[in-house]
Amino acid sequence: MSDAVEKFREQQYKVLVGLGHPERVEGLMRIAAVFARRQRGRIVAVSVIVAPEGLTPAQAAEHVDTELLESAEAMVQRAQDFGAELGIAVEPVIEFATDIASGIAAAGERYDADMILLGFSPPAAADAEAAGVPARLTERVAGMTGRSLAVVDLPEGDQPARLLIPVTET
């Protein structure tokens, strides 16, 4: 790739999409594509593999469970394929980290993302612990990075129920 093309790609607007569930990939990609197209940008599709306790992310990358890696690869490949259907460039990324939030934040920094998009589906009403996961993850990612952050509620299929874009005064 020429230096000019590489420089353009580096400067291009980037929407980082955190992927965690295969059934939500297309819905998240549709929303990310809207943001990316408005800025003539592209999407960075990230699946985070959490390092087992006692291993660093680098060690986890060397000794990753094959099934876990194949699942992550399939998810980012699906995102890339769906991006092609939508006519938007997608860079697939697998990030190894100590937890999901730090993996998303690290990828946001590494790829110089302008926006991070996270998606959640509501947990079962009886699962109080799961109900707090979206808020905790969102707070941790927001606290680790100064990037714009959008959170979407995808209850069923790939149609969003709500989209939250926190805004702060600078």
PDB file of C-alpha atoms in Angstrom:
ATOM      1  CA  MET A   1       0.000   0.000   0.000  1.00  0.00           C
ATOM      2  CA  SER A   2       1.360   3.430  -0.864  1.00  0.00           C
ATOM      3  CA  ASP A   3       2.263   5.940   1.829  1.00  0.00           C
ATOM      4  CA  ALA A   4      -0.469   8.295   0.631  1.00  0.00           C
ATOM      5  CA  VAL A   5      -3.144   5.608   0.869  1.00  0.00           C
ATOM      6  CA  GLU A   6      -1.912   4.562   4.318  1.00  0.00           C
ATOM      7  CA  LYS A   7      -1.937   8.172   5.523  1.00  0.00           C
ATOM      8  CA  PHE A   8      -5.499   8.629   4.218  1.00  0.00           C
ATOM      9  CA  ARG A   9      -6.641   5.467   6.041  1.00  0.00           C
ATOM     10  CA  GLU A  10      -5.041   6.696   9.267  1.00  0.00           C
ATOM     11  CA  GLN A  11      -6.799  10.068   9.004  1.00  0.00           C
ATOM     12  CA  GLN A  12     -10.160   8.621   7.957  1.00  0.00           C
ATOM     13  CA  TYR A  13     -13.044   8.750  10.454  1.00  0.00           C
ATOM     14  CA  LYS A  14     -13.302   5.421  12.285  1.00  0.00           C
ATOM     15  CA  VAL A  15     -16.190   3.859  14.163  1.00  0.00           C
ATOM     16  CA  LEU A  16     -15.044   1.048  16.439  1.00  0.00           C
ATOM     17  CA  VAL A  17     -17.741  -1.568  17.038  1.00  0.00           C
ATOM     18  CA  GLY A  18     -17.406  -3.890  20.017  1.00  0.00           C
ATOM     19  CA  LEU A  19     -18.725  -7.319  19.023  1.00  0.00           C
ATOM     20  CA  GLY A  20     -19.661  -9.852  21.676  1.00  0.00           C
ATOM     21  CA  HIS A  21     -22.644 -11.778  20.368  1.00  0.00           C
ATOM     22  CA  PRO A  22     -22.952 -13.150  16.828  1.00  0.00           C
ATOM     23  CA  GLU A  23     -26.708 -12.472  16.695  1.00  0.00           C
ATOM     24  CA  ARG A  24     -26.084  -8.723  17.163  1.00  0.00           C
ATOM     25  CA  VAL A  25     -23.397  -8.256  14.503  1.00  0.00           C
ATOM     26  CA  GLU A  26     -25.644  -7.114  11.649  1.00  0.00           C
ATOM     27  CA  GLY A  27     -27.652  -4.699  13.795  1.00  0.00           C
ATOM     28  CA  LEU A  28     -24.522  -3.074  15.171  1.00  0.00           C
ATOM     29  CA  MET A  29     -22.940  -2.912  11.738  1.00  0.00           C
ATOM     30  CA  ARG A  30     -25.997  -1.171  10.271  1.00  0.00           C
ATOM     31  CA  ILE A  31     -25.817   1.514  12.954  1.00  0.00           C
ATOM     32  CA  ALA A  32     -22.025   1.878  12.690  1.00  0.00           C
ATOM     33  CA  ALA A  33     -22.345   2.233   8.919  1.00  0.00           C
ATOM     34  CA  VAL A  34     -24.663   5.227   9.362  1.00  0.00           C
ATOM     35  CA  PHE A  35     -22.095   7.032  11.518  1.00  0.00           C
ATOM     36  CA  ALA A  36     -19.163   6.052   9.306  1.00  0.00           C
ATOM     37  CA  ARG A  37     -20.902   7.057   6.058  1.00  0.00           C
ATOM     38  CA  ARG A  38     -21.808  10.497   7.414  1.00  0.00           C
ATOM     39  CA  GLN A  39     -18.092  11.141   7.875  1.00  0.00           C
ATOM     40  CA  ARG A  40     -16.909   9.197   4.821  1.00  0.00           C
ATOM     41  CA  GLY A  41     -15.173   6.817   7.181  1.00  0.00           C
ATOM     42  CA  ARG A  42     -14.823   3.135   7.919  1.00  0.00           C
ATOM     43  CA  ILE A  43     -15.547   0.635  10.669  1.00  0.00           C
ATOM     44  CA  VAL A  44     -13.161  -1.224  12.953  1.00  0.00           C
ATOM     45  CA  ALA A  45     -14.960  -4.393  14.135  1.00  0.00           C
ATOM     46  CA  VAL A  46     -13.463  -5.687  17.401  1.00  0.00           C
ATOM     47  CA  SER A  47     -13.979  -8.944  19.253  1.00  0.00           C
ATOM     48  CA  VAL A  48     -12.254  -9.064  22.643  1.00  0.00           C
ATOM     49  CA  ILE A  49     -10.842 -12.303  24.021  1.00  0.00           C
ATOM     50  CA  VAL A  50     -10.365 -12.056  27.777  1.00  0.00           C
ATOM     51  CA  ALA A  51      -7.123 -13.536  29.064  1.00  0.00           C
ATOM     52  CA  PRO A  52      -7.619 -16.312  31.618  1.00  0.00           C
ATOM     53  CA  GLU A  53      -6.709 -15.353  35.163  1.00  0.00           C
ATOM     54  CA  GLY A  54      -2.977 -15.529  35.701  1.00  0.00           C
ATOM     55  CA  LEU A  55      -2.102 -14.851  32.049  1.00  0.00           C
ATOM     56  CA  THR A  56      -1.234 -11.549  30.440  1.00  0.00           C
ATOM     57  CA  PRO A  57      -3.027 -10.648  27.199  1.00  0.00           C
ATOM     58  CA  ALA A  58       0.185 -11.468  25.285  1.00  0.00           C
ATOM     59  CA  GLN A  59       0.376 -14.904  26.933  1.00  0.00           C
ATOM     60  CA  ALA A  60      -3.297 -15.482  26.217  1.00  0.00           C
ATOM     61  CA  ALA A  61      -2.710 -14.694  22.543  1.00  0.00           C
ATOM     62  CA  GLU A  62      -0.012 -17.373  22.425  1.00  0.00           C
ATOM     63  CA  HIS A  63      -2.080 -20.005  24.240  1.00  0.00           C
ATOM     64  CA  VAL A  64      -5.610 -19.124  23.161  1.00  0.00           C
ATOM     65  CA  ASP A  65      -8.307 -21.767  23.160  1.00  0.00           C
ATOM     66  CA  THR A  66      -8.876 -22.730  19.512  1.00  0.00           C
ATOM     67  CA  GLU A  67     -12.667 -22.715  19.825  1.00  0.00           C
ATOM     68  CA  LEU A  68     -12.656 -19.243  21.400  1.00  0.00           C
ATOM     69  CA  LEU A  69     -10.369 -17.887  18.691  1.00  0.00           C
ATOM     70  CA  GLU A  70     -12.437 -19.439  15.898  1.00  0.00           C
ATOM     71  CA  SER A  71     -15.593 -17.911  17.366  1.00  0.00           C
ATOM     72  CA  ALA A  72     -13.988 -14.446  17.530  1.00  0.00           C
ATOM     73  CA  GLU A  73     -12.591 -14.798  14.005  1.00  0.00           C
ATOM     74  CA  ALA A  74     -16.002 -15.843  12.679  1.00  0.00           C
ATOM     75  CA  MET A  75     -17.648 -12.843  14.315  1.00  0.00           C
ATOM     76  CA  VAL A  76     -15.252 -10.255  12.892  1.00  0.00           C
ATOM     77  CA  GLN A  77     -15.339 -11.983   9.504  1.00  0.00           C
ATOM     78  CA  ARG A  78     -19.126 -11.813   9.555  1.00  0.00           C
ATOM     79  CA  ALA A  79     -18.853  -8.098  10.326  1.00  0.00           C
ATOM     80  CA  GLN A  80     -16.428  -7.600   7.453  1.00  0.00           C
ATOM     81  CA  ASP A  81     -18.649  -9.538   5.034  1.00  0.00           C
ATOM     82  CA  PHE A  82     -21.745  -7.615   6.099  1.00  0.00           C
ATOM     83  CA  GLY A  83     -19.814  -4.356   5.754  1.00  0.00           C
ATOM     84  CA  ALA A  84     -19.050  -5.324   2.158  1.00  0.00           C
ATOM     85  CA  GLU A  85     -22.779  -5.872   1.585  1.00  0.00           C
ATOM     86  CA  LEU A  86     -23.400  -2.395   2.995  1.00  0.00           C
ATOM     87  CA  GLY A  87     -20.628  -0.936   0.829  1.00  0.00           C
ATOM     88  CA  ILE A  88     -18.418   0.181   3.714  1.00  0.00           C
ATOM     89  CA  ALA A  89     -14.823  -0.737   4.571  1.00  0.00           C
ATOM     90  CA  VAL A  90     -14.416  -2.843   7.711  1.00  0.00           C
ATOM     91  CA  GLU A  91     -11.187  -3.716   9.465  1.00  0.00           C
ATOM     92  CA  PRO A  92     -11.581  -6.914  11.526  1.00  0.00           C
ATOM     93  CA  VAL A  93      -9.671  -6.976  14.833  1.00  0.00           C
ATOM     94  CA  ILE A  94      -9.270  -9.523  17.596  1.00  0.00           C
ATOM     95  CA  GLU A  95      -8.029  -7.912  20.803  1.00  0.00           C
ATOM     96  CA  PHE A  96      -6.619  -9.840  23.765  1.00  0.00           C
ATOM     97  CA  ALA A  97      -7.132  -8.104  27.121  1.00  0.00           C
ATOM     98  CA  THR A  98      -7.602  -8.622  30.839  1.00  0.00           C
ATOM     99  CA  ASP A  99     -11.268  -7.625  30.516  1.00  0.00           C
ATOM    100  CA  ILE A 100     -13.710  -6.531  27.828  1.00  0.00           C
ATOM    101  CA  ALA A 101     -13.693  -2.828  28.686  1.00  0.00           C
ATOM    102  CA  SER A 102      -9.890  -2.523  28.603  1.00  0.00           C
ATOM    103  CA  GLY A 103      -9.816  -4.465  25.318  1.00  0.00           C
ATOM    104  CA  ILE A 104     -12.302  -2.104  23.682  1.00  0.00           C
ATOM    105  CA  ALA A 105     -10.518   0.966  25.062  1.00  0.00           C
ATOM    106  CA  ALA A 106      -7.100  -0.328  23.921  1.00  0.00           C
ATOM    107  CA  ALA A 107      -8.401  -1.048  20.420  1.00  0.00           C
ATOM    108  CA  GLY A 108      -9.966   2.422  20.330  1.00  0.00           C
ATOM    109  CA  GLU A 109      -6.585   3.953  21.108  1.00  0.00           C
ATOM    110  CA  ARG A 110      -4.594   1.684  18.787  1.00  0.00           C
ATOM    111  CA  TYR A 111      -6.861   2.313  15.800  1.00  0.00           C
ATOM    112  CA  ASP A 112      -7.454   5.977  16.702  1.00  0.00           C
ATOM    113  CA  ALA A 113     -11.233   5.488  16.665  1.00  0.00           C
ATOM    114  CA  ASP A 114     -13.358   8.622  16.574  1.00  0.00           C
ATOM    115  CA  MET A 115     -16.379   6.815  18.002  1.00  0.00           C
ATOM    116  CA  ILE A 116     -16.987   3.587  19.913  1.00  0.00           C
ATOM    117  CA  LEU A 117     -20.298   1.782  19.447  1.00  0.00           C
ATOM    118  CA  LEU A 118     -21.447  -0.776  22.019  1.00  0.00           C
ATOM    119  CA  GLY A 119     -24.608  -2.841  21.824  1.00  0.00           C
ATOM    120  CA  PHE A 120     -26.572  -4.706  24.449  1.00  0.00           C
ATOM    121  CA  SER A 121     -29.698  -6.774  24.638  1.00  0.00           C
ATOM    122  CA  PRO A 122     -31.765  -6.549  27.806  1.00  0.00           C
ATOM    123  CA  PRO A 123     -31.164  -9.392  30.276  1.00  0.00           C
ATOM    124  CA  ALA A 124     -33.941 -11.546  31.639  1.00  0.00           C
ATOM    125  CA  ALA A 125     -35.949  -9.633  34.253  1.00  0.00           C
ATOM    126  CA  ALA A 126     -34.927 -12.071  36.990  1.00  0.00           C
ATOM    127  CA  ASP A 127     -31.186 -11.669  36.352  1.00  0.00           C
ATOM    128  CA  ALA A 128     -30.311  -8.622  38.461  1.00  0.00           C
ATOM    129  CA  GLU A 129     -26.534  -9.143  38.084  1.00  0.00           C
ATOM    130  CA  ALA A 130     -26.749  -9.175  34.275  1.00  0.00           C
ATOM    131  CA  ALA A 131     -28.915  -6.056  34.304  1.00  0.00           C
ATOM    132  CA  GLY A 132     -25.979  -3.985  35.567  1.00  0.00           C
ATOM    133  CA  VAL A 133     -23.434  -5.254  33.039  1.00  0.00           C
ATOM    134  CA  PRO A 134     -24.219  -2.762  30.228  1.00  0.00           C
ATOM    135  CA  ALA A 135     -23.933   0.229  32.563  1.00  0.00           C
ATOM    136  CA  ARG A 136     -20.712  -1.000  34.189  1.00  0.00           C
ATOM    137  CA  LEU A 137     -19.087  -1.818  30.850  1.00  0.00           C
ATOM    138  CA  THR A 138     -20.144   1.517  29.352  1.00  0.00           C
ATOM    139  CA  GLU A 139     -18.838   3.440  32.384  1.00  0.00           C
ATOM    140  CA  ARG A 140     -15.499   1.609  32.299  1.00  0.00           C
ATOM    141  CA  VAL A 141     -14.994   2.159  28.561  1.00  0.00           C
ATOM    142  CA  ALA A 142     -15.988   5.829  28.876  1.00  0.00           C
ATOM    143  CA  GLY A 143     -13.589   6.251  31.803  1.00  0.00           C
ATOM    144  CA  MET A 144     -10.674   4.656  29.924  1.00  0.00           C
ATOM    145  CA  THR A 145     -10.993   6.628  26.720  1.00  0.00           C
ATOM    146  CA  GLY A 146     -11.912  10.130  25.625  1.00  0.00           C
ATOM    147  CA  ARG A 147     -13.592   8.865  22.476  1.00  0.00           C
ATOM    148  CA  SER A 148     -17.220   9.524  21.553  1.00  0.00           C
ATOM    149  CA  LEU A 149     -19.352   6.644  22.751  1.00  0.00           C
ATOM    150  CA  ALA A 150     -22.719   5.403  21.512  1.00  0.00           C
ATOM    151  CA  VAL A 151     -24.701   2.642  23.190  1.00  0.00           C
ATOM    152  CA  VAL A 152     -27.545   0.818  21.463  1.00  0.00           C
ATOM    153  CA  ASP A 153     -30.223  -1.437  22.906  1.00  0.00           C
ATOM    154  CA  LEU A 154     -30.847  -4.367  20.527  1.00  0.00           C
ATOM    155  CA  PRO A 155     -33.601  -6.415  22.208  1.00  0.00           C
ATOM    156  CA  GLU A 156     -34.414  -8.824  19.373  1.00  0.00           C
ATOM    157  CA  GLY A 157     -33.107  -9.341  15.891  1.00  0.00           C
ATOM    158  CA  ASP A 158     -31.117  -6.423  14.596  1.00  0.00           C
ATOM    159  CA  GLN A 159     -33.543  -3.518  15.009  1.00  0.00           C
ATOM    160  CA  PRO A 160     -32.480  -1.065  17.726  1.00  0.00           C
ATOM    161  CA  ALA A 161     -34.933  -0.148  20.464  1.00  0.00           C
ATOM    162  CA  ARG A 162     -32.898   2.794  21.785  1.00  0.00           C
ATOM    163  CA  LEU A 163     -29.681   4.582  20.955  1.00  0.00           C
ATOM    164  CA  LEU A 164     -27.862   6.541  23.649  1.00  0.00           C
ATOM    165  CA  ILE A 165     -25.139   8.968  22.701  1.00  0.00           C
ATOM    166  CA  PRO A 166     -23.757  10.598  25.853  1.00  0.00           C
ATOM    167  CA  VAL A 167     -22.813  14.209  25.363  1.00  0.00           C
ATOM    168  CA  THR A 168     -20.538  16.223  27.636  1.00  0.00           C
ATOM    169  CA  GLU A 169     -19.517  19.836  27.528  1.00  0.00           C
ATOM    170  CA  THR A 170     -15.849  20.434  26.796  1.00  0.00           C
TER     171      THR A 170
END
